[in-house]
Coordinates of C-alpha atoms in Angstrom, one line a residue:
Chain A
M27 CA 104.5 53.0 92.3
S28 CA 100.9 52.3 92.7
D29 CA 100.9 53.3 96.1
A30 CA 102.0 56.9 96.0
I31 CA 100.2 59.1 98.2
I32 CA 102.6 62.4 97.1
Q33 CA 103.2 63.2 93.5
F34 CA 104.8 66.0 91.9
E35 CA 105.2 66.7 88.1
K36 CA 107.2 69.2 86.6
V37 CA 106.3 71.6 89.5
N38 CA 107.7 74.8 88.4
K39 CA 107.2 78.2 91.0
W40 CA 108.7 81.3 90.9
Y41 CA 108.5 83.9 93.7
G42 CA 107.8 87.1 91.7
N43 CA 108.8 87.2 88.3
A44 CA 112.7 86.4 88.7
F45 CA 113.3 84.1 91.4
H46 CA 112.9 80.5 90.2
V47 CA 112.4 78.5 93.3
L48 CA 111.2 75.4 92.4
R49 CA 113.0 74.0 89.0
D50 CA 110.8 71.0 86.8
I51 CA 110.3 68.8 90.4
D52 CA 109.2 65.2 89.8
L53 CA 108.9 63.5 93.4
T54 CA 106.8 60.8 94.2
V55 CA 106.5 59.9 97.6
A56 CA 105.0 55.9 98.4
R57 CA 102.4 55.5 101.6
G58 CA 104.5 55.1 104.9
E59 CA 107.7 56.6 103.4
R60 CA 110.1 58.8 105.1
I61 CA 112.5 61.1 103.4
V62 CA 114.7 63.7 104.2
I63 CA 115.3 66.6 102.7
C64 CA 118.4 68.7 103.0
G65 CA 120.1 71.1 101.1
P66 CA 121.7 74.9 101.6
S67 CA 119.3 78.0 102.5
G68 CA 117.5 79.1 99.7
S69 CA 117.6 75.8 97.7
G70 CA 114.3 75.7 97.8
K71 CA 113.4 72.6 100.1
S72 CA 111.1 74.4 102.6
T73 CA 109.5 75.7 99.5
L74 CA 108.7 72.3 98.4
I75 CA 107.4 70.9 101.3
R76 CA 105.2 73.8 102.1
C77 CA 103.6 73.2 98.1
I78 CA 102.4 70.0 99.9
N79 CA 99.7 71.4 101.9
A80 CA 99.2 74.7 99.9
L81 CA 101.2 77.3 102.1
E82 CA 102.8 77.8 98.8
E83 CA 101.2 77.7 95.4
Y84 CA 102.6 76.9 92.2
Q85 CA 102.4 78.3 88.8
Q86 CA 103.3 75.1 86.7
G87 CA 103.2 71.5 86.9
R88 CA 100.8 68.8 89.5
I89 CA 100.8 68.0 92.8
T90 CA 98.4 65.4 93.8
V91 CA 98.2 64.6 97.6
D92 CA 96.3 61.2 98.4
G93 CA 94.3 61.3 94.9
T94 CA 93.2 65.1 95.1
V95 CA 95.1 67.4 92.8
L96 CA 96.1 70.4 94.3
T97 CA 94.8 73.5 92.6
D98 CA 93.7 77.1 93.8
D99 CA 90.1 75.8 94.5
V100 CA 89.1 76.1 98.4
K101 CA 87.6 72.3 98.1
A102 CA 90.7 70.9 97.3
I103 CA 93.0 72.8 99.9
E104 CA 90.8 71.8 102.3
A105 CA 90.6 68.0 101.7
V106 CA 94.3 67.9 101.5
R107 CA 95.1 69.8 104.5
K108 CA 93.0 67.3 106.4
Q109 CA 95.6 64.9 105.8
V110 CA 98.6 66.8 106.3
G111 CA 99.8 67.7 109.3
M112 CA 102.9 70.3 109.8
V113 CA 105.2 71.3 112.3
F114 CA 107.4 74.6 111.8
Q115 CA 110.7 75.7 113.0
Q116 CA 109.4 78.5 115.0
F117 CA 107.2 76.0 116.6
N118 CA 103.7 78.6 115.8
L119 CA 102.2 77.3 118.6
F120 CA 99.2 79.8 119.5
P121 CA 100.4 81.8 122.7
H122 CA 97.2 83.1 124.4
L123 CA 96.2 79.4 124.3
T124 CA 97.0 76.6 127.2
V125 CA 98.7 73.6 125.7
M126 CA 95.3 71.6 125.9
E127 CA 93.2 74.4 124.0
N128 CA 96.6 74.5 121.2
L129 CA 95.4 70.7 120.8
T130 CA 91.3 70.7 120.9
L131 CA 91.2 74.1 119.3
A132 CA 91.2 72.4 115.4
P133 CA 89.5 69.1 116.3
M134 CA 86.7 71.1 118.2
W135 CA 86.0 73.9 115.6
V136 CA 87.4 72.1 112.1
G137 CA 86.6 68.2 113.1
H138 CA 83.4 69.2 115.1
L139 CA 84.8 66.7 118.1
P140 CA 82.8 66.8 121.4
K141 CA 84.7 68.8 124.0
A142 CA 85.4 65.7 126.3
E143 CA 86.1 63.8 123.0
A144 CA 88.8 66.1 121.8
E145 CA 90.4 66.7 125.1
E146 CA 90.6 63.0 125.4
R147 CA 92.5 62.6 121.9
A148 CA 94.6 65.5 122.9
M149 CA 95.8 63.5 126.2
Q150 CA 96.5 60.8 124.2
Q151 CA 98.7 62.9 122.1
L152 CA 100.3 64.7 124.6
Q153 CA 101.3 60.9 126.3
R154 CA 102.5 60.2 123.0
V155 CA 104.9 63.1 123.2
Q156 CA 105.5 62.8 126.7
I157 CA 104.3 65.8 128.2
P158 CA 100.9 65.0 129.5
E159 CA 101.7 66.9 132.8
Q160 CA 101.8 70.4 131.1
A161 CA 98.6 70.1 129.4
Q162 CA 97.4 73.1 131.5
K163 CA 100.4 75.4 131.3
Y164 CA 100.8 78.3 128.3
P165 CA 103.3 77.7 125.6
L166 CA 105.6 80.7 126.7
Q167 CA 106.0 78.7 130.0
L168 CA 107.6 75.8 128.2
S169 CA 111.4 75.1 127.4
G170 CA 112.1 75.2 123.3
G171 CA 112.1 71.1 122.8
Q172 CA 108.5 71.0 124.6
Q173 CA 106.9 73.8 122.7
Q174 CA 107.9 71.8 119.5
R175 CA 106.4 68.4 121.0
V176 CA 103.5 70.1 121.6
A177 CA 103.5 71.1 117.7
I178 CA 104.0 68.0 117.2
A179 CA 100.6 66.3 119.0
R180 CA 98.8 69.1 117.8
A181 CA 99.4 68.0 114.4
L182 CA 98.7 64.8 115.4
C183 CA 95.2 65.4 116.8
L184 CA 93.7 65.9 113.4
T185 CA 95.2 62.1 112.6
P186 CA 96.9 63.3 109.4
K187 CA 98.2 60.6 106.7
I188 CA 101.4 62.7 105.9
M189 CA 103.6 64.9 108.1
L190 CA 105.6 67.5 107.5
F191 CA 108.6 68.9 109.0
D192 CA 110.1 72.3 108.4
E193 CA 113.5 72.3 110.1
P194 CA 111.6 71.2 113.7
T195 CA 115.2 71.5 115.6
S196 CA 117.1 74.6 113.9
A197 CA 115.4 76.6 116.5
L198 CA 116.3 74.5 119.6
D199 CA 119.0 74.4 122.3
P200 CA 121.5 71.8 121.2
E201 CA 120.5 69.9 124.5
M202 CA 116.8 69.7 123.5
I203 CA 117.5 68.7 119.9
K204 CA 117.4 64.9 120.8
E205 CA 113.9 64.8 122.9
V206 CA 112.0 66.0 119.6
L207 CA 114.1 64.0 117.3
D208 CA 113.2 60.7 119.7
V209 CA 109.5 61.6 119.4
I210 CA 109.7 61.9 115.5
S211 CA 111.2 58.5 115.4
E212 CA 109.1 57.0 117.3
L213 CA 106.5 58.3 115.0
A214 CA 108.4 57.0 112.2
S215 CA 108.5 53.6 113.5
Q216 CA 104.8 53.6 113.5
G217 CA 104.6 53.9 109.9
M218 CA 103.4 57.5 109.1
T219 CA 104.5 59.1 106.1
M220 CA 107.0 61.8 106.2
L221 CA 109.0 64.3 105.1
C222 CA 111.3 66.1 107.0
V223 CA 113.6 69.1 106.2
T224 CA 116.7 68.9 108.4
H225 CA 120.5 68.9 108.4
E226 CA 120.3 66.7 111.4
M227 CA 122.3 63.7 109.6
G228 CA 122.3 61.0 112.3
F229 CA 118.6 61.5 112.4
A230 CA 118.8 61.0 108.5
K231 CA 120.7 58.2 108.6
A232 CA 118.6 56.3 111.2
V233 CA 115.3 57.1 110.3
A234 CA 114.7 58.0 106.4
D235 CA 114.2 55.5 103.6
R236 CA 115.4 58.3 101.1
V237 CA 117.4 61.4 101.5
I238 CA 117.2 64.0 99.2
L239 CA 119.7 66.8 98.2
M240 CA 118.2 70.1 96.7
D241 CA 120.2 72.5 95.2
Q242 CA 118.8 76.2 93.2
G243 CA 115.4 74.8 93.0
Q244 CA 116.2 71.6 91.8
I245 CA 116.5 68.0 93.0
V246 CA 120.3 67.1 92.9
E247 CA 120.2 63.5 94.2
Q248 CA 118.3 61.1 96.1
N249 CA 119.0 57.7 97.2
S250 CA 118.9 55.5 100.2
P251 CA 120.9 56.9 103.2
H252 CA 123.2 54.4 102.9
E253 CA 124.0 55.1 99.3
F254 CA 123.5 58.8 99.7
F255 CA 126.0 59.0 102.2
N256 CA 128.6 56.3 101.5
N257 CA 128.5 56.6 97.5
P258 CA 127.2 60.0 96.5
R259 CA 126.9 60.3 92.7
S260 CA 127.1 64.0 91.9
E261 CA 129.9 66.6 92.4
R262 CA 127.6 68.5 94.5
T263 CA 126.3 66.1 96.9
K264 CA 130.0 65.1 97.5
D265 CA 130.9 68.8 98.4
F266 CA 127.5 69.0 100.5
L267 CA 128.4 66.3 102.5
S268 CA 131.9 67.4 103.0
K269 CA 131.1 70.7 104.5
I270 CA 128.3 69.4 107.0
L271 CA 130.1 66.3 108.0
G272 CA 133.4 67.6 107.7
H273 CA 134.2 68.5 111.2
Chain B
M30 CA 144.5 69.6 142.5
A31 CA 141.4 70.2 139.8
D32 CA 138.2 72.0 141.4
I33 CA 135.2 69.6 141.2
F34 CA 131.9 71.7 140.5
Q35 CA 130.0 72.3 143.7
S36 CA 126.2 73.8 143.1
I37 CA 125.9 76.9 145.3
A38 CA 122.4 77.8 147.1
P39 CA 121.0 80.8 146.1
R40 CA 121.4 83.5 148.8
P41 CA 119.4 86.8 149.5
A42 CA 120.6 90.0 148.2
P43 CA 122.8 92.3 150.8
V44 CA 121.1 95.2 150.6
R45 CA 117.4 95.9 151.5
T46 CA 115.6 97.4 148.4
E47 CA 111.9 97.5 149.4
G48 CA 110.3 99.2 152.1
F49 CA 109.4 103.0 152.1
V50 CA 113.3 104.5 153.5
P51 CA 114.9 102.8 150.5
W52 CA 112.5 104.0 148.0
V53 CA 112.9 107.4 149.0
K54 CA 116.0 107.2 149.2
R55 CA 116.6 105.8 145.5
N56 CA 113.9 107.8 143.9
L57 CA 113.9 111.1 145.7
F58 CA 117.6 111.6 146.7
A59 CA 119.2 109.6 144.6
D60 CA 122.1 112.3 144.0
W61 CA 122.9 115.9 144.8
K62 CA 120.6 117.1 142.0
N63 CA 117.9 115.0 142.3
G64 CA 117.9 116.0 146.0
V65 CA 117.7 119.9 145.6
T66 CA 115.1 119.1 143.0
T67 CA 113.0 117.4 145.5
V68 CA 113.7 120.1 148.3
L69 CA 112.7 122.8 145.6
L70 CA 109.6 121.0 145.0
V71 CA 108.3 120.3 148.2
A72 CA 109.2 124.0 149.1
L73 CA 106.9 125.3 146.3
A74 CA 104.0 123.2 147.4
L75 CA 104.1 124.3 150.9
Y76 CA 104.4 128.0 149.8
M77 CA 101.2 127.2 147.4
M78 CA 99.4 125.5 149.8
P79 CA 98.2 128.2 152.1
G80 CA 97.0 130.4 149.2
L81 CA 95.1 127.5 147.6
G82 CA 93.9 126.6 151.0
Q83 CA 92.7 130.1 151.9
W84 CA 91.0 130.3 148.5
G85 CA 89.4 126.9 148.4
L86 CA 88.2 126.5 151.4
M87 CA 89.1 129.2 154.3
Q88 CA 87.7 132.4 152.6
A89 CA 85.4 130.1 150.3
V90 CA 81.5 130.8 150.4
F91 CA 79.7 127.6 150.7
A92 CA 76.2 129.0 150.5
P93 CA 74.1 129.7 147.2
D94 CA 74.2 133.4 148.3
P95 CA 75.3 135.8 145.1
N96 CA 76.1 138.6 147.5
A97 CA 78.1 137.1 150.0
C98 CA 79.9 135.4 146.8
Q99 CA 80.4 139.0 145.4
A100 CA 81.8 139.8 148.4
A101 CA 84.5 137.2 148.4
R102 CA 85.2 137.6 144.7
G103 CA 89.3 137.8 144.3
T104 CA 90.0 136.2 148.0
G105 CA 87.7 133.3 148.0
A106 CA 86.3 130.6 145.8
C107 CA 82.2 130.7 145.5
W108 CA 81.3 126.8 145.7
G109 CA 77.7 127.9 146.2
V110 CA 77.2 128.2 142.7
I111 CA 77.5 124.7 142.4
A112 CA 74.7 124.3 145.2
E113 CA 72.7 126.6 143.4
K114 CA 73.2 125.4 139.9
W115 CA 74.3 121.6 140.0
R116 CA 70.9 120.3 138.9
V117 CA 71.2 122.4 135.6
I118 CA 74.7 121.6 135.0
I119 CA 74.1 117.6 135.5
F120 CA 70.6 117.4 133.7
G121 CA 70.9 120.4 131.1
R122 CA 67.5 121.5 129.9
Y123 CA 65.5 118.3 131.0
P124 CA 62.1 120.0 132.7
Y125 CA 62.9 120.9 136.2
E126 CA 60.4 118.7 138.0
Q127 CA 61.2 115.3 135.8
H128 CA 65.0 115.2 137.0
W129 CA 64.0 112.1 138.9
R130 CA 64.1 110.0 135.5
P131 CA 67.5 110.9 134.4
E132 CA 68.7 110.4 137.5
I133 CA 67.8 107.1 137.7
A134 CA 68.7 106.3 134.0
T135 CA 72.2 107.6 134.6
V136 CA 72.6 105.5 137.8
L137 CA 71.7 102.5 136.1
M138 CA 73.8 103.0 133.1
V139 CA 76.5 103.7 135.4
A140 CA 76.1 100.7 137.4
A141 CA 75.6 98.3 134.1
L142 CA 78.7 100.0 132.8
I143 CA 80.5 98.9 136.4
A144 CA 79.0 95.3 136.4
S145 CA 80.6 94.9 132.7
C146 CA 84.0 95.7 133.5
V147 CA 83.8 92.6 136.0
R148 CA 85.2 89.6 134.6
W149 CA 82.4 87.3 136.9
F150 CA 79.7 89.2 135.4
W151 CA 81.0 88.0 131.4
K152 CA 78.4 86.0 131.2
P153 CA 75.9 85.6 128.1
W154 CA 72.9 87.4 130.2
L155 CA 75.2 90.4 130.4
A156 CA 74.0 91.4 126.6
V157 CA 70.4 90.6 128.0
M158 CA 70.7 92.8 130.7
W159 CA 72.2 95.8 128.6
V160 CA 69.1 95.6 126.2
A161 CA 67.1 96.1 129.3
V162 CA 69.4 98.7 130.9
L163 CA 69.1 100.7 127.2
A164 CA 65.3 100.2 127.0
I165 CA 64.6 101.5 131.1
F166 CA 67.2 104.5 129.8
F167 CA 65.3 105.5 126.8
G168 CA 62.0 104.7 128.3
L169 CA 62.8 106.8 131.2
M170 CA 64.7 109.4 129.5
G171 CA 62.0 110.0 126.5
G172 CA 58.6 109.2 128.3
G173 CA 55.6 108.3 126.5
V174 CA 55.2 105.2 128.0
L175 CA 53.5 104.1 131.4
G176 CA 52.3 107.4 131.7
L177 CA 55.4 109.3 131.6
Q178 CA 55.6 113.0 129.8
P179 CA 56.8 112.8 126.8
V180 CA 60.3 114.6 126.7
R181 CA 61.9 115.6 123.1
T182 CA 65.5 114.3 122.7
D183 CA 66.7 118.0 122.0
L184 CA 65.5 118.4 125.6
W185 CA 68.1 115.9 126.9
G186 CA 71.2 117.2 128.1
G187 CA 74.0 117.2 131.0
L188 CA 75.3 114.1 132.3
P189 CA 73.1 111.5 131.0
L190 CA 73.6 112.9 127.7
T191 CA 77.8 112.4 127.9
V192 CA 77.8 108.9 129.1
M193 CA 75.0 107.7 126.8
L194 CA 76.8 109.1 123.7
A195 CA 79.9 108.0 124.8
T196 CA 78.6 104.3 126.0
L197 CA 76.9 103.9 122.7
S198 CA 79.6 105.5 120.4
I199 CA 81.9 103.2 121.7
F200 CA 79.9 100.2 121.8
L201 CA 79.0 100.5 118.3
A202 CA 82.0 102.1 116.8
F203 CA 83.9 98.9 118.5
P204 CA 82.8 95.7 116.2
L205 CA 82.9 98.6 113.4
A206 CA 86.2 99.0 113.6
V207 CA 87.2 95.5 113.7
G208 CA 85.1 94.5 110.7
V209 CA 87.1 97.9 108.7
A210 CA 90.3 96.7 110.2
L211 CA 90.0 93.2 108.6
G212 CA 88.8 95.0 105.7
R213 CA 91.3 97.1 105.1
R214 CA 93.7 93.9 105.2
S215 CA 91.3 91.7 102.7
K216 CA 92.4 90.2 99.7
L217 CA 89.5 91.4 98.0
P218 CA 90.0 94.8 96.5
A219 CA 86.6 96.3 96.6
I220 CA 86.0 96.1 100.4
R221 CA 89.8 97.0 100.8
T222 CA 89.3 99.9 99.0
V223 CA 85.7 101.0 100.7
C224 CA 87.6 100.5 103.9
V225 CA 90.6 103.0 103.2
V226 CA 88.4 105.4 101.4
Y227 CA 86.3 105.2 105.0
I228 CA 89.4 105.5 106.9
E229 CA 91.1 108.4 104.9
L230 CA 87.9 110.2 104.7
I231 CA 86.9 110.2 108.2
R232 CA 90.6 111.0 109.3
G233 CA 90.8 114.1 107.0
V234 CA 88.2 116.1 109.0
P235 CA 87.6 117.4 112.1
L236 CA 85.1 115.8 114.3
I237 CA 83.1 119.4 114.7
S238 CA 82.5 119.0 110.9
V239 CA 80.9 115.5 110.8
L240 CA 78.8 116.9 113.3
F241 CA 77.8 119.6 111.4
M242 CA 77.1 117.4 108.6
A243 CA 75.0 115.2 110.5
S244 CA 72.9 117.6 112.3
F245 CA 72.5 120.3 109.3
M246 CA 73.6 119.1 106.1
F247 CA 72.3 115.5 106.1
P248 CA 68.5 116.4 106.3
L249 CA 68.6 118.3 103.4
F250 CA 69.4 115.3 101.5
M251 CA 66.6 113.2 103.1
P252 CA 63.4 113.0 101.2
Q253 CA 60.3 115.6 102.1
G254 CA 58.9 114.7 105.8
M255 CA 61.1 112.1 106.5
S256 CA 63.7 112.9 109.2
I257 CA 66.1 111.0 111.6
D258 CA 66.3 112.6 115.3
V259 CA 69.0 114.5 116.0
L260 CA 70.3 112.2 118.8
V261 CA 70.5 109.5 116.3
R262 CA 72.3 111.6 113.7
V263 CA 74.9 112.6 115.8
L264 CA 75.3 109.4 117.6
V265 CA 76.0 107.9 114.3
G266 CA 78.4 110.8 113.5
I267 CA 80.5 110.3 116.9
T268 CA 80.4 106.6 116.1
L269 CA 81.9 106.7 112.5
F270 CA 84.2 108.9 113.5
A271 CA 85.7 107.0 116.2
A272 CA 85.6 104.0 114.7
A273 CA 87.5 105.0 112.0
Y274 CA 90.7 105.8 114.4
M275 CA 89.9 102.6 116.2
A276 CA 89.9 100.8 113.0
E277 CA 94.0 102.1 112.5
I278 CA 94.4 101.0 116.0
V279 CA 93.1 97.7 115.6
R280 CA 95.0 96.9 112.1
G281 CA 98.2 98.1 114.1
G282 CA 97.7 95.1 116.4
L283 CA 96.9 93.3 113.4
Q284 CA 99.8 93.5 111.6
A285 CA 101.8 92.9 114.8
I286 CA 100.9 89.2 114.6
P287 CA 103.4 87.3 113.3
K288 CA 102.8 85.4 109.8
G289 CA 103.4 81.9 111.4
Q290 CA 100.7 82.3 113.4
L291 CA 98.1 82.3 110.2
E292 CA 100.2 79.6 108.8
A293 CA 99.8 77.6 111.7
A294 CA 96.1 78.1 111.8
D295 CA 96.2 77.5 107.8
T296 CA 97.8 73.9 108.2
L297 CA 95.3 72.9 110.9
G298 CA 92.4 73.7 108.5
L299 CA 90.6 76.7 110.4
S300 CA 88.4 79.1 108.2
Y301 CA 89.3 82.8 107.6
W302 CA 86.7 83.6 110.6
Q303 CA 87.6 80.8 112.7
T304 CA 91.4 82.2 112.3
Q305 CA 90.2 85.7 112.8
R306 CA 88.2 85.1 115.7
K307 CA 90.2 82.4 117.8
I308 CA 93.9 83.1 116.9
V309 CA 94.2 86.7 115.3
L310 CA 92.0 89.2 117.3
P311 CA 92.2 87.6 120.5
Q312 CA 95.9 88.6 120.5
A313 CA 95.6 91.5 118.2
L314 CA 93.1 93.3 120.6
A315 CA 95.7 92.4 123.6
M316 CA 98.3 94.0 122.2
V317 CA 96.4 97.5 121.5
V318 CA 94.7 97.7 125.2
P319 CA 96.4 100.7 126.0
S320 CA 95.9 102.8 123.0
M321 CA 92.3 101.6 122.7
M322 CA 91.8 102.8 126.4
N323 CA 93.3 106.2 124.9
N324 CA 90.8 106.4 122.2
F325 CA 87.6 105.3 124.5
I326 CA 88.8 108.7 126.8
S327 CA 89.0 110.6 123.9
I328 CA 85.6 109.8 122.4
F329 CA 84.2 110.6 126.3
K330 CA 85.6 113.9 126.1
D331 CA 85.0 114.3 122.3
T332 CA 81.3 113.9 123.4
S333 CA 81.4 117.8 124.6
L334 CA 81.6 118.7 121.1
V335 CA 78.0 118.1 120.4
T336 CA 77.1 121.6 122.0
I337 CA 77.9 122.9 118.3
V338 CA 74.5 121.2 117.4
S339 CA 72.8 122.6 120.4
L340 CA 72.4 119.4 122.4
Y341 CA 73.7 120.2 125.8
E342 CA 75.7 117.6 127.2
L343 CA 77.7 118.3 130.8
T344 CA 79.6 121.7 129.5
G345 CA 77.6 122.5 127.2
A346 CA 75.1 122.4 129.8
L347 CA 77.2 124.2 132.0
S348 CA 77.5 127.4 129.8
L349 CA 73.3 127.2 129.6
A350 CA 73.4 127.5 133.4
L351 CA 75.6 130.4 133.7
N352 CA 75.5 132.3 130.5
S353 CA 72.0 133.2 131.3
D354 CA 72.4 134.3 134.4
V355 CA 74.1 137.7 135.5
E356 CA 74.2 136.8 139.3
W357 CA 76.1 133.8 138.9
R358 CA 78.1 134.3 135.4
P359 CA 81.3 135.6 137.3
F360 CA 81.8 132.1 138.9
K361 CA 82.5 130.0 136.4
I362 CA 85.6 129.0 137.1
E363 CA 84.3 126.9 140.2
A364 CA 81.3 125.7 138.2
Y365 CA 84.2 124.5 135.3
L366 CA 86.3 123.1 138.5
F367 CA 83.0 120.9 139.3
I368 CA 82.7 119.2 135.7
T369 CA 86.2 118.9 135.5
A370 CA 86.1 116.4 138.8
I371 CA 83.5 114.6 137.0
Y372 CA 85.1 114.3 133.6
F373 CA 88.0 113.3 135.8
A374 CA 86.4 110.8 137.9
F375 CA 85.3 109.2 134.5
C376 CA 88.4 109.2 132.8
F377 CA 90.5 108.2 135.6
A378 CA 88.6 105.2 136.1
M379 CA 88.8 104.1 132.2
S380 CA 92.6 104.5 132.7
R381 CA 92.9 102.5 136.2
Y382 CA 90.4 99.5 134.0
S383 CA 92.5 99.7 131.1
L384 CA 95.8 98.7 133.6
W385 CA 93.8 96.2 134.9
V386 CA 93.3 94.6 131.6
E387 CA 96.5 94.7 130.5
K388 CA 97.5 93.0 133.8
Q389 CA 95.2 90.4 133.0
V390 CA 96.0 89.6 129.4
S391 CA 99.8 89.7 129.9
A392 CA 99.2 87.3 133.1
A393 CA 97.4 84.6 130.9
K394 CA 100.5 85.1 127.9
S395 CA 103.4 84.4 130.2
R396 CA 102.4 82.9 133.7

């Protein structure tokens, strides 16, 4: 495991004093690894990946991302966020900016790229997610699936080493889920390290190197998709799978 | 036989819903209650119209002749009072033979305000233009340069004073308000406390007492021999007062920004100030345009309170012009209608402009 890009060591997190949301999390992600995280709501799966780019802070343990230990030091957080792109359930595009402006904002203001270069890079990413023709529109003029693809392109414009997906298809109409998953699969096939919180088990089987089940702030089971779905070891996993694959 | 889906082309609505007649039918005569109300209101208007016409036009005296006005009292308006006194009402105590100076200064300032409202002029040189306009305004009004006779600030008055106080206090209060609103939501307790105390303190007192403090109390605390011009003190007073209210309006907008917007900005690596400037403020300010403009209009009218500290802006200048003149004093109503028209012109223009801005803002968002 010398080529670990993310490492959780005995990480604990509480919301307030009472809610112990992450409990003794140990997790190592190898460079280029594709991980799908599932579990019931409130199990801490979103919190887990939000810790990786310091959207959430943790109280105990240690998280290392690409060689940088995440503390509350601003420099460390900045360094990590440069390497990590994130896609949210609710897209979180900036509604007052056009698609192109959404994509060029960070490269120009954080990466200090000249405008022409930032736009060229944005266009490449829009082609990658297959909506270059929407560049001059505003986000709210697009369908949910298109918006989520723009959000993916926006994260890619900063050339991250790691991509985090927090339930990227949960807010989409059923007809649009596929176009987003196709884009994510495409990314996965190009060697991007990614962690994806999702309940799309078909996607997990097809794309993931490892599937993790979380419950009550703990990692219940982690295994290759084949083993995870065909030979679940714990009762909790069997129970979970029977509920989401049951019909 | 099973029906196979056939697509239906869109058809126009069967009833004509646009145009004058359908509009009248829908809005004025929708049912019998609505119709009766319309008829009654129109009848009332027709009943009052002749009387108003008689008073305002037919029987009115237009010449600046106090005897004719006296004769027409009770039956006709005396617009002569405006013909006689308009210069004192508009320019206050400013030296009579120098009135061309505030005239040019005001026209210039209003022109600059109008230009600033036009999108085409939103270029960097607009700021340069404003510096020039303010320099010319104060140069013309105050004199002492280019051979202009100096005029003390306590002699400035009327419309120029109203326009200048409103414009400058709005311009100065706006950035202060944004700063205080951000400060009130800051993570740093010291900054947050200062902002909260400032807002609550100012909101807790009437503008009149702020002006009174600025004008009469503040000089008592100044070291001997040092004094700040009363106009500046009053301007600072109005600015601080307006900024506290505006800050709360801005805060309302800030709170309406979804948390996800901030998280997205964080993950993209934008700094706090970049996030505020590029993501939060454009959206927050767009949301509060109506209440903000409401506040601007309030400030414009609140400037009439500076009379309390002996600065005779439009309303004050009106009292000044008529109170000391026994012949014309009875015709205050006509004079008040005159400045009402002036206030209305400014406030109505602001209100219409606000609607235009709202339209621009929502156009950018959804279309």
